[in-house]
Short mmCIF file of C-alpha atoms and ligand atoms in Angstrom, two decimals:
data_model
loop_
_atom_site.label_atom_id
_atom_site.label_comp_id
_atom_site.label_asym_id
_atom_site.label_seq_id
_atom_site.Cartn_x
_atom_site.Cartn_y
_atom_site.Cartn_z
CA MET A 1199 4.14 12.82 35.89
CA SER A 1200 0.78 11.85 34.40
CA ALA A 1201 -0.30 15.56 34.24
CA GLU A 1202 2.83 16.36 32.59
CA TYR A 1203 2.24 13.73 29.92
CA ILE A 1204 -1.40 15.30 29.19
CA ALA A 1205 0.14 18.68 28.94
CA LEU A 1206 2.73 17.71 26.34
CA MET A 1207 -0.01 15.91 24.62
CA ASN A 1208 -1.95 19.07 24.44
CA VAL A 1209 1.21 21.08 22.91
CA ALA A 1210 1.84 18.43 20.48
CA ALA A 1211 -2.11 18.91 19.34
CA ARG A 1212 -2.02 22.44 19.17
CA ILE A 1213 1.23 22.56 17.23
CA ALA A 1214 0.23 19.62 14.75
CA ARG A 1215 -2.78 21.48 14.07
CA GLN A 1216 -0.97 24.71 13.47
CA ALA A 1217 1.22 22.88 10.96
CA GLY A 1218 -1.49 21.13 9.38
CA ASP A 1219 -3.34 24.21 8.48
CA LEU A 1220 -0.19 25.86 7.02
CA VAL A 1221 0.30 22.92 4.93
CA TYR A 1222 -3.02 22.45 3.71
CA ALA A 1223 -3.47 26.07 2.80
CA GLY A 1224 -0.09 25.91 1.16
CA ARG A 1225 -1.02 22.85 -1.04
CA ARG A 1226 -4.26 24.62 -2.05
CA ALA A 1227 -1.66 27.36 -3.72
CA GLY A 1228 0.09 24.32 -5.38
CA ALA A 1229 3.35 21.93 -4.42
CA GLY A 1230 5.63 24.62 -4.63
CA THR A 1231 9.36 24.00 -4.90
CA VAL A 1232 10.21 19.94 -5.07
CA GLN A 1233 13.66 17.98 -4.36
CA THR A 1234 14.40 14.25 -4.06
CA LYS A 1235 16.20 12.62 -1.16
CA SER A 1236 17.36 9.06 -0.76
CA SER A 1237 15.66 8.03 -4.51
CA ALA A 1238 13.88 9.60 -7.42
CA THR A 1239 10.52 8.88 -5.66
CA ASP A 1240 11.61 10.08 -2.13
CA MET A 1241 10.37 13.73 -2.39
CA VAL A 1242 10.43 16.56 -0.15
CA THR A 1243 8.43 19.86 -0.93
CA GLU A 1244 8.82 23.40 0.63
CA TRP A 1245 5.95 22.57 2.53
CA ASP A 1246 7.77 19.66 4.46
CA ALA A 1247 10.37 22.26 5.52
CA ALA A 1248 8.09 25.24 6.09
CA SER A 1249 6.00 22.76 8.45
CA GLU A 1250 9.08 21.55 10.34
CA GLN A 1251 10.13 25.24 10.78
CA LEU A 1252 6.87 26.18 12.23
CA ILE A 1253 6.96 23.07 14.54
CA LEU A 1254 10.34 23.81 15.74
CA GLN A 1255 9.74 27.57 16.37
CA GLN A 1256 6.41 26.71 18.17
CA LEU A 1257 8.20 23.96 20.66
CA GLY A 1258 11.07 26.51 20.92
CA LEU A 1259 8.83 28.67 22.49
CA VAL A 1260 6.97 26.38 25.07
CA ARG A 1261 9.58 23.70 25.58
CA PRO A 1262 12.79 25.54 25.38
CA ASP A 1263 14.83 22.84 27.36
CA ASP A 1264 13.69 19.72 25.25
CA SER A 1265 15.72 18.01 22.52
CA ILE A 1266 14.09 17.87 18.94
CA ILE A 1267 14.64 15.31 15.88
CA GLY A 1268 12.91 16.28 12.95
CA GLU A 1269 12.69 14.29 9.38
CA GLU A 1270 13.85 17.35 7.34
CA GLY A 1271 17.27 17.76 9.22
CA THR A 1272 16.26 19.29 12.90
CA GLN A 1273 18.75 17.88 15.76
CA ILE A 1274 18.39 20.16 18.49
CA VAL A 1275 20.07 18.41 21.91
CA GLY A 1276 18.37 19.94 24.93
CA THR A 1277 18.83 19.41 28.62
CA SER A 1278 15.35 18.03 29.67
CA PRO A 1279 14.54 14.20 29.66
CA TYR A 1280 12.30 14.82 26.75
CA THR A 1281 12.76 14.47 22.73
CA TRP A 1282 10.29 15.39 20.29
CA PHE A 1283 10.30 13.18 17.11
CA VAL A 1284 8.72 15.30 14.40
CA ASP A 1285 7.42 14.28 10.84
CA PRO A 1286 6.33 17.43 9.35
CA ILE A 1287 4.46 16.03 6.40
CA ASP A 1288 4.20 12.09 6.76
CA GLY A 1289 2.64 10.80 3.29
CA THR A 1290 4.79 13.44 1.40
CA THR A 1291 4.08 11.53 -2.10
CA ASN A 1292 0.24 11.75 -1.18
CA PHE A 1293 0.82 15.49 -0.31
CA LEU A 1294 2.44 16.08 -3.82
CA TYR A 1295 -0.05 14.11 -5.54
CA ASN A 1296 -2.85 16.14 -3.80
CA LEU A 1297 -4.23 12.80 -2.09
CA SER A 1298 -5.84 13.25 1.56
CA GLY A 1299 -3.57 10.57 3.15
CA TYR A 1300 -0.87 12.76 4.77
CA ALA A 1301 -0.46 13.62 8.16
CA ILE A 1302 1.56 15.66 10.69
CA SER A 1303 3.17 13.51 13.37
CA ILE A 1304 4.57 14.86 16.62
CA ALA A 1305 5.63 12.88 19.73
CA ALA A 1306 7.51 13.79 23.18
CA CYS A 1307 9.58 10.85 24.18
CA ILE A 1308 11.74 9.79 27.08
CA GLY A 1309 14.53 8.11 25.22
CA VAL A 1310 13.03 6.56 22.45
CA GLU A 1311 9.50 5.62 24.32
CA PRO A 1312 6.84 7.83 23.41
CA VAL A 1313 4.95 9.44 26.33
CA ALA A 1314 2.53 11.92 24.43
CA ALA A 1315 1.50 12.34 20.92
CA ALA A 1316 -0.48 14.09 18.25
CA VAL A 1317 -1.25 12.91 14.54
CA PHE A 1318 -3.28 15.31 12.57
CA LEU A 1319 -4.75 14.80 9.10
CA PRO A 1320 -5.19 18.11 7.40
CA ALA A 1321 -7.27 16.98 4.54
CA THR A 1322 -9.76 15.33 6.85
CA ARG A 1323 -9.26 17.50 9.91
CA GLU A 1324 -8.92 14.47 12.05
CA LEU A 1325 -6.56 14.92 15.22
CA PHE A 1326 -5.45 11.73 16.94
CA VAL A 1327 -4.00 12.21 20.42
CA ALA A 1328 -2.52 10.05 23.29
CA ALA A 1329 -0.84 10.15 26.45
CA GLN A 1330 0.99 7.31 28.15
CA GLY A 1331 -1.01 5.74 30.72
CA HIS A 1332 -4.22 8.08 29.84
CA GLY A 1333 -5.68 6.53 26.43
CA ALA A 1334 -6.03 7.70 22.94
CA TRP A 1335 -8.38 9.81 21.35
CA LEU A 1336 -10.09 10.94 17.93
CA GLY A 1337 -10.97 14.46 18.75
CA SER A 1338 -13.08 14.08 22.16
CA ASN A 1339 -14.00 10.34 21.35
CA PRO A 1340 -11.84 7.55 22.94
CA LEU A 1341 -10.41 5.28 20.81
CA ARG A 1342 -10.23 1.11 20.82
CA VAL A 1343 -8.80 -1.12 18.25
CA SER A 1344 -11.28 -3.21 16.33
CA SER A 1345 -12.75 -6.75 17.69
CA CYS A 1346 -11.23 -8.74 14.48
CA GLU A 1347 -10.22 -12.28 15.81
CA SER A 1348 -9.44 -14.08 12.41
CA LEU A 1349 -6.64 -13.09 9.96
CA ASP A 1350 -8.98 -14.15 6.98
CA THR A 1351 -11.42 -11.25 7.72
CA ALA A 1352 -8.72 -8.92 8.54
CA LEU A 1353 -8.18 -5.64 6.64
CA ILE A 1354 -4.32 -5.14 6.79
CA GLY A 1355 -2.25 -1.91 6.11
CA THR A 1356 0.97 -1.80 4.67
CA GLY A 1357 3.84 0.47 3.16
CA PHE A 1358 6.40 0.09 0.79
CA SER A 1359 10.26 1.15 0.51
CA TYR A 1360 11.36 4.18 -1.63
CA SER A 1361 14.02 1.33 -2.59
CA SER A 1362 12.85 -0.47 -5.80
CA ALA A 1363 15.19 -3.29 -4.52
CA ARG A 1364 13.46 -3.52 -1.18
CA ARG A 1365 10.20 -3.43 -3.00
CA ASP A 1366 10.48 -6.59 -4.96
CA ALA A 1367 10.81 -8.72 -1.77
CA GLN A 1368 8.18 -6.64 -0.10
CA GLY A 1369 5.82 -7.23 -3.10
CA GLN A 1370 6.60 -11.10 -2.63
CA ARG A 1371 5.53 -10.84 0.96
CA ILE A 1372 2.10 -9.16 0.00
CA SER A 1373 1.50 -12.06 -2.48
CA ARG A 1374 1.84 -14.71 -0.05
CA LEU A 1375 -0.37 -12.95 2.47
CA LEU A 1376 -2.98 -11.54 0.20
CA PRO A 1377 -5.01 -14.95 -0.20
CA HIS A 1378 -5.15 -15.40 3.48
CA VAL A 1379 -6.82 -11.81 4.82
CA ARG A 1380 -9.77 -9.64 3.86
CA ASP A 1381 -7.79 -7.20 1.96
CA ILE A 1382 -4.58 -5.02 2.08
CA ARG A 1383 -4.80 -1.18 2.09
CA ARG A 1384 -1.62 0.89 1.30
CA CYS A 1385 -2.86 4.48 2.60
CA GLY A 1386 1.03 6.08 2.42
CA ALA A 1387 1.42 7.70 5.57
CA ALA A 1388 2.67 5.43 8.47
CA ALA A 1389 1.36 7.75 11.12
CA ALA A 1390 -2.21 7.49 9.64
CA ASP A 1391 -2.14 3.81 9.18
CA LEU A 1392 -1.11 3.50 12.99
CA CYS A 1393 -3.96 5.83 13.90
CA PHE A 1394 -6.25 3.75 11.81
CA VAL A 1395 -5.31 0.52 13.50
CA ALA A 1396 -6.08 2.50 16.82
CA CYS A 1397 -9.55 3.54 15.57
CA GLY A 1398 -10.51 0.18 13.85
CA ARG A 1399 -10.32 1.51 10.28
CA LEU A 1400 -7.43 -1.05 9.86
CA ASP A 1401 -7.34 -4.37 11.78
CA ALA A 1402 -3.38 -4.17 11.74
CA TYR A 1403 -0.38 -2.32 10.01
CA PHE A 1404 2.75 -3.69 9.28
CA GLU A 1405 5.67 -2.17 7.58
CA GLU A 1406 9.56 -2.29 7.63
CA GLY A 1407 12.31 0.48 7.16
CA LEU A 1408 10.50 3.24 8.72
CA GLN A 1409 12.17 6.32 10.94
CA SER A 1410 11.61 7.00 14.24
CA TRP A 1411 9.48 10.21 13.28
CA ASP A 1412 7.12 8.15 11.12
CA LEU A 1413 6.57 5.97 14.27
CA ALA A 1414 6.81 7.40 17.65
CA ALA A 1415 3.50 9.20 17.69
CA GLY A 1416 1.27 6.56 15.99
CA GLN A 1417 2.78 4.07 17.94
CA LEU A 1418 1.53 5.61 21.42
CA ILE A 1419 -1.81 6.36 19.85
CA ALA A 1420 -2.11 2.73 18.86
CA SER A 1421 -0.87 1.19 22.11
CA GLU A 1422 -3.11 3.31 24.24
CA ALA A 1423 -6.00 2.26 22.22
CA GLY A 1424 -5.13 -1.50 23.08
CA ALA A 1425 -3.02 -2.53 20.12
CA LYS A 1426 -0.38 -4.92 20.32
CA ILE A 1427 3.00 -3.66 19.14
CA SER A 1428 5.97 -5.51 18.08
CA ASN A 1429 8.42 -6.35 15.41
CA PHE A 1430 7.74 -9.19 12.83
CA SER A 1431 8.97 -11.81 14.99
CA GLY A 1432 6.97 -10.46 18.48
CA GLU A 1433 10.29 -8.91 19.66
CA PRO A 1434 10.04 -5.09 20.91
CA ILE A 1435 9.08 -2.90 18.19
CA THR A 1436 11.78 -0.89 16.12
CA PRO A 1437 11.12 1.49 13.12
CA SER A 1438 12.91 -0.92 11.12
CA GLU A 1439 10.25 -3.58 11.66
CA VAL A 1440 6.68 -2.57 12.68
CA LEU A 1441 3.69 -4.68 13.54
CA VAL A 1442 0.73 -3.18 15.17
CA SER A 1443 -2.70 -4.93 15.12
CA THR A 1444 -5.72 -5.82 17.46
CA PRO A 1445 -4.56 -8.39 19.92
CA GLY A 1446 -6.72 -11.30 18.36
CA ILE A 1447 -4.86 -11.46 15.34
CA HIS A 1448 -1.34 -10.64 16.31
CA SER A 1449 0.27 -14.03 16.77
CA SER A 1450 -1.41 -15.17 13.14
CA LEU A 1451 0.10 -12.25 11.88
CA ILE A 1452 3.62 -13.15 13.14
CA ALA A 1453 3.45 -16.77 11.88
CA SER A 1454 2.36 -15.21 8.33
CA LEU A 1455 5.06 -12.52 7.79
C1 LIP B 1622 6.52 7.39 4.27
C2 LIP B 1622 5.54 6.57 5.33
C3 LIP B 1622 5.00 5.36 4.46
C4 LIP B 1622 6.22 4.82 3.63
C5 LIP B 1622 6.47 5.73 2.76
C6 LIP B 1622 7.20 6.91 3.22
P1 LIP B 1622 7.21 10.11 4.30
O1 LIP B 1622 6.92 8.38 4.92
O2 LIP B 1622 5.02 7.18 6.30
O3 LIP B 1622 4.68 4.57 5.46
O4 LIP B 1622 5.29 3.53 3.04
O5 LIP B 1622 7.35 5.07 1.70
O6 LIP B 1622 8.24 6.33 3.77
O7 LIP B 1622 8.46 9.94 3.44
O8 LIP B 1622 5.97 10.51 3.51
O9 LIP B 1622 7.48 10.91 5.42
#
């Protein structure tokens, strides 16, 4: 089975880079048509749709029997054990504002458990990959989480909801946490935040109210790099409550959240 996970990882990596090159080139020509989804700040551009179409077409060529679930509406039921979770542009607001923090996130899962993953950051051309049981890499460099052992020196990533009502509670949680950590970063794309924990650029990342396509690939990359993953109470992670950190501060973060 392990050789198959490596092969799936390489499929995800190739397609994530192709989709990333498409949207990066597209953005240089302008954001194109833009629509809103769940709120006035939840945006989708024509490049989100174009990226998902490319990913769908490429997966269909090499993995015709697999299921595919995409953020922009793809729901294909296949006959194989694998389901691909696809975020064609994670960090759409960053993309729209021409900020570098957006990513293409592609994961192959058995059920909801990711077994192969790729996250590509087009603006910095960084490709993060992982295969279950084999580790995680940035390019050809193996990844390991930071060695942070204390919350008061920890750099913590987080994100906020598109719903202003939920942001009120999230802001209050951040104001309680901020005096007890090194600092907070809000990068704007969950997949990138999770990869940043995997490579030690962040010591932890937490967020609530994500979707499976935001989480799946970055979750595997972070866990294969040695991160501890759970919900805010230390129970199994779900997209609605994500807490990923270097092991030395995980229990302190649970107590603080
Ligand atoms: C984004 C997430 C991010 C969250 C944003 C948004 P999208 O996903 O990656 O972590 O804070 O609110 O949900 O909508 O750009 O694919």
